[in-house]
Amino acid sequence: MITAIREIRKAKKLTLAEVAERCDPPTTAQTIGRLETGMRTVSVGWLNRIAEALGVEAGDLVKLPERADLPVAAILDADGCDAPRHETALPLPRPEPGMVAVQVRTGIGDYRAGDEIWCARLDPEQFATALNRDVLVPRPAGRFLFGRLIGREGDRLQLLPLGAGGRQQVISDPAWIGMAVKMVRAL
């Protein structure tokens, strides 16, 4: 495990001995040095002790592998395709905590077979933010309804199915809904 113990300790202008003394229970400067350099394995217990001594969260001490970003080679607009003026990179998509997904098996509406629709989970007090957006609504017995949220009256949601000619559906008091926020499509 790669840690940021040394970087954080130096940023806080602390010596190995000072961090060792602040640990509960106290330890030695050599132990802190070995943990910093990877000469000794850093357990969760050590992470918690050192984080408390440094006044940070334990997660701040762990370095995650670098995420690859995707370099932007060109920008496409109505006038054509040009190189970006400055070096630019796009972070690869990552779901936010609590998100759910819908896999599209058969094309319907604006969606094609193989699309992945990422949905932000919303609680009832947030339902209004999803008006005129595609939403996933849980139904009894493990079923779901996916469509455009076109209205809300009290605890009743009005959804328009995606396919042509579908009739409006009214759903009462769902515990949550998933608002479509990102679509991943292979070309």
C-alpha positions as CSV (number, residue, x, y, z in Angstrom):
1,M,0.0,0.0,0.0
2,I,1.4,3.4,-1.0
3,T,0.7,6.1,1.6
4,A,1.0,9.9,1.8
5,I,2.1,9.8,5.5
6,R,5.5,11.5,4.8
7,E,4.0,14.2,2.5
8,I,1.3,15.1,5.1
9,R,3.8,15.0,8.0
10,K,6.2,17.3,6.2
11,A,3.3,19.7,5.1
12,K,2.3,20.0,8.8
13,K,6.0,20.6,9.7
14,L,6.2,17.7,12.1
15,T,9.2,15.4,12.8
16,L,9.0,11.6,13.0
17,A,9.4,11.9,16.8
18,E,6.5,14.4,17.1
19,V,4.1,12.1,15.2
20,A,5.3,9.1,17.2
21,E,4.6,11.0,20.5
22,R,1.1,12.0,19.2
23,C,0.1,8.5,18.5
24,D,-2.2,6.8,21.0
25,P,-0.5,4.8,22.4
26,P,2.8,6.5,21.6
27,T,5.3,4.7,19.4
28,T,8.9,5.3,18.2
29,A,10.2,7.6,15.4
30,Q,11.7,4.6,13.8
31,T,8.4,2.9,13.5
32,I,6.8,5.9,11.9
33,G,9.7,6.1,9.5
34,R,9.3,2.5,8.5
35,L,5.6,2.9,7.9
36,E,6.3,6.0,5.8
37,T,8.9,4.2,3.6
38,G,7.0,1.0,3.3
39,M,9.6,-1.0,5.2
40,R,6.8,-2.0,7.5
41,T,3.2,-2.9,6.4
42,V,0.6,-0.3,7.2
43,S,-2.5,-1.8,8.7
44,V,-5.8,-0.2,9.1
45,G,-5.0,0.2,12.8
46,W,-1.8,2.1,12.0
47,L,-3.6,4.3,9.5
48,N,-6.1,5.3,12.1
49,R,-3.5,6.0,14.8
50,I,-1.3,8.0,12.5
51,A,-4.3,9.9,10.9
52,E,-5.4,10.9,14.4
53,A,-1.8,12.0,15.3
54,L,-1.7,14.1,12.1
55,G,-5.2,15.5,12.5
56,V,-6.5,14.1,9.1
57,E,-8.9,11.4,8.0
58,A,-7.3,7.9,7.5
59,G,-8.4,7.9,3.8
60,D,-6.2,11.0,3.3
61,L,-3.2,8.9,4.0
62,V,-3.8,6.3,1.3
63,K,-2.6,7.0,-2.3
64,L,-4.9,5.4,-4.9
65,P,-3.5,4.3,-8.2
66,E,-3.5,7.1,-10.7
67,R,-6.6,7.2,-12.8
68,A,-6.0,7.3,-16.5
69,D,-7.5,10.4,-18.2
70,L,-8.3,10.4,-21.9
71,P,-6.4,13.1,-23.8
72,V,-8.6,15.3,-26.1
73,A,-7.2,15.2,-29.6
74,A,-9.8,17.3,-31.3
75,I,-12.9,19.4,-30.6
76,L,-15.9,19.0,-33.0
77,D,-18.4,21.8,-33.5
78,A,-20.5,23.2,-36.3
79,D,-17.5,24.7,-38.1
80,G,-15.6,21.4,-38.2
81,C,-13.0,19.6,-36.1
82,D,-10.0,21.5,-34.6
83,A,-7.2,20.8,-32.2
84,P,-7.8,22.1,-28.7
85,R,-6.0,25.4,-27.9
86,H,-4.6,23.9,-24.6
87,E,-3.7,20.4,-23.6
88,T,-6.9,18.9,-22.3
89,A,-7.9,15.5,-20.9
90,L,-11.2,14.0,-19.9
91,P,-11.5,11.9,-16.7
92,L,-12.9,8.5,-17.4
93,P,-16.5,8.2,-16.1
94,R,-16.9,6.9,-12.6
95,P,-20.3,6.4,-10.8
96,E,-21.1,8.6,-7.8
97,P,-22.0,6.9,-4.6
98,G,-25.6,5.6,-4.6
99,M,-26.0,5.6,-8.4
100,V,-27.9,2.8,-10.2
101,A,-27.8,1.8,-13.8
102,V,-30.2,0.6,-16.5
103,Q,-28.9,-1.7,-19.3
104,V,-30.8,-1.3,-22.6
105,R,-31.5,-4.7,-24.2
106,T,-33.7,-3.5,-27.0
107,G,-33.7,0.0,-28.6
108,I,-36.6,2.2,-27.4
109,G,-37.1,6.0,-27.7
110,D,-33.7,7.7,-27.8
111,Y,-31.9,4.7,-26.5
112,R,-30.2,1.9,-28.5
113,A,-29.5,-1.7,-27.6
114,G,-26.3,-1.8,-25.6
115,D,-26.7,1.6,-24.0
116,E,-26.0,2.0,-20.3
117,I,-28.0,4.7,-18.5
118,W,-26.6,5.9,-15.2
119,C,-29.1,7.2,-12.7
120,A,-28.7,9.4,-9.7
121,R,-30.8,8.1,-6.9
122,L,-33.2,10.7,-5.5
123,D,-35.3,10.8,-2.3
124,P,-38.9,12.0,-2.4
125,E,-38.0,15.6,-1.4
126,Q,-35.8,15.7,-4.6
127,F,-38.3,14.4,-7.1
128,A,-39.1,17.9,-8.5
129,T,-35.5,18.2,-9.8
130,A,-36.3,15.3,-12.2
131,L,-39.2,16.9,-14.0
132,N,-38.9,16.4,-17.8
133,R,-36.1,13.9,-17.3
134,D,-36.0,10.2,-17.8
135,V,-36.4,8.3,-14.5
136,L,-36.3,4.8,-13.2
137,V,-39.1,4.1,-10.7
138,P,-39.2,1.0,-8.4
139,R,-42.4,-0.9,-8.4
140,P,-43.6,-3.8,-6.1
141,A,-42.3,-7.3,-6.5
142,G,-38.9,-6.2,-8.0
143,R,-40.3,-4.5,-11.1
144,F,-39.5,-1.1,-12.4
145,L,-40.9,1.6,-14.7
146,F,-38.7,3.7,-16.9
147,G,-40.0,6.8,-18.6
148,R,-40.2,10.6,-18.7
149,L,-41.3,12.3,-15.5
150,I,-43.9,14.8,-16.8
151,G,-45.7,15.7,-13.6
152,R,-46.0,15.4,-9.8
153,E,-49.1,16.0,-7.7
154,G,-48.4,15.3,-4.0
155,D,-47.1,11.8,-3.7
156,R,-48.2,10.8,-7.3
157,L,-45.7,10.8,-10.2
158,Q,-46.9,10.9,-13.8
159,L,-44.6,9.2,-16.3
160,L,-44.8,9.0,-20.0
161,P,-43.4,5.7,-21.4
162,L,-40.5,6.0,-23.9
163,G,-42.1,4.1,-26.8
164,A,-44.5,5.9,-29.3
165,G,-48.2,5.7,-28.4
166,G,-47.6,4.8,-24.7
167,R,-50.2,5.8,-22.1
168,Q,-49.3,7.9,-19.1
169,Q,-48.5,5.9,-16.0
170,V,-49.3,7.2,-12.5
171,I,-47.2,5.9,-9.6
172,S,-48.0,6.6,-6.0
173,D,-45.4,7.2,-3.3
174,P,-42.2,5.5,-4.5
175,A,-39.5,5.3,-1.9
176,W,-36.9,6.7,-4.4
177,I,-36.4,7.3,-8.1
178,G,-33.3,7.2,-10.3
179,M,-32.9,10.3,-12.6
180,A,-30.9,9.6,-15.8
181,V,-27.7,11.7,-15.7
182,K,-25.3,9.9,-18.0
183,M,-25.5,7.5,-20.9
184,V,-22.6,5.3,-22.0
185,R,-22.8,4.1,-25.6
186,A,-20.5,2.0,-27.6
187,L,-20.3,3.0,-31.3
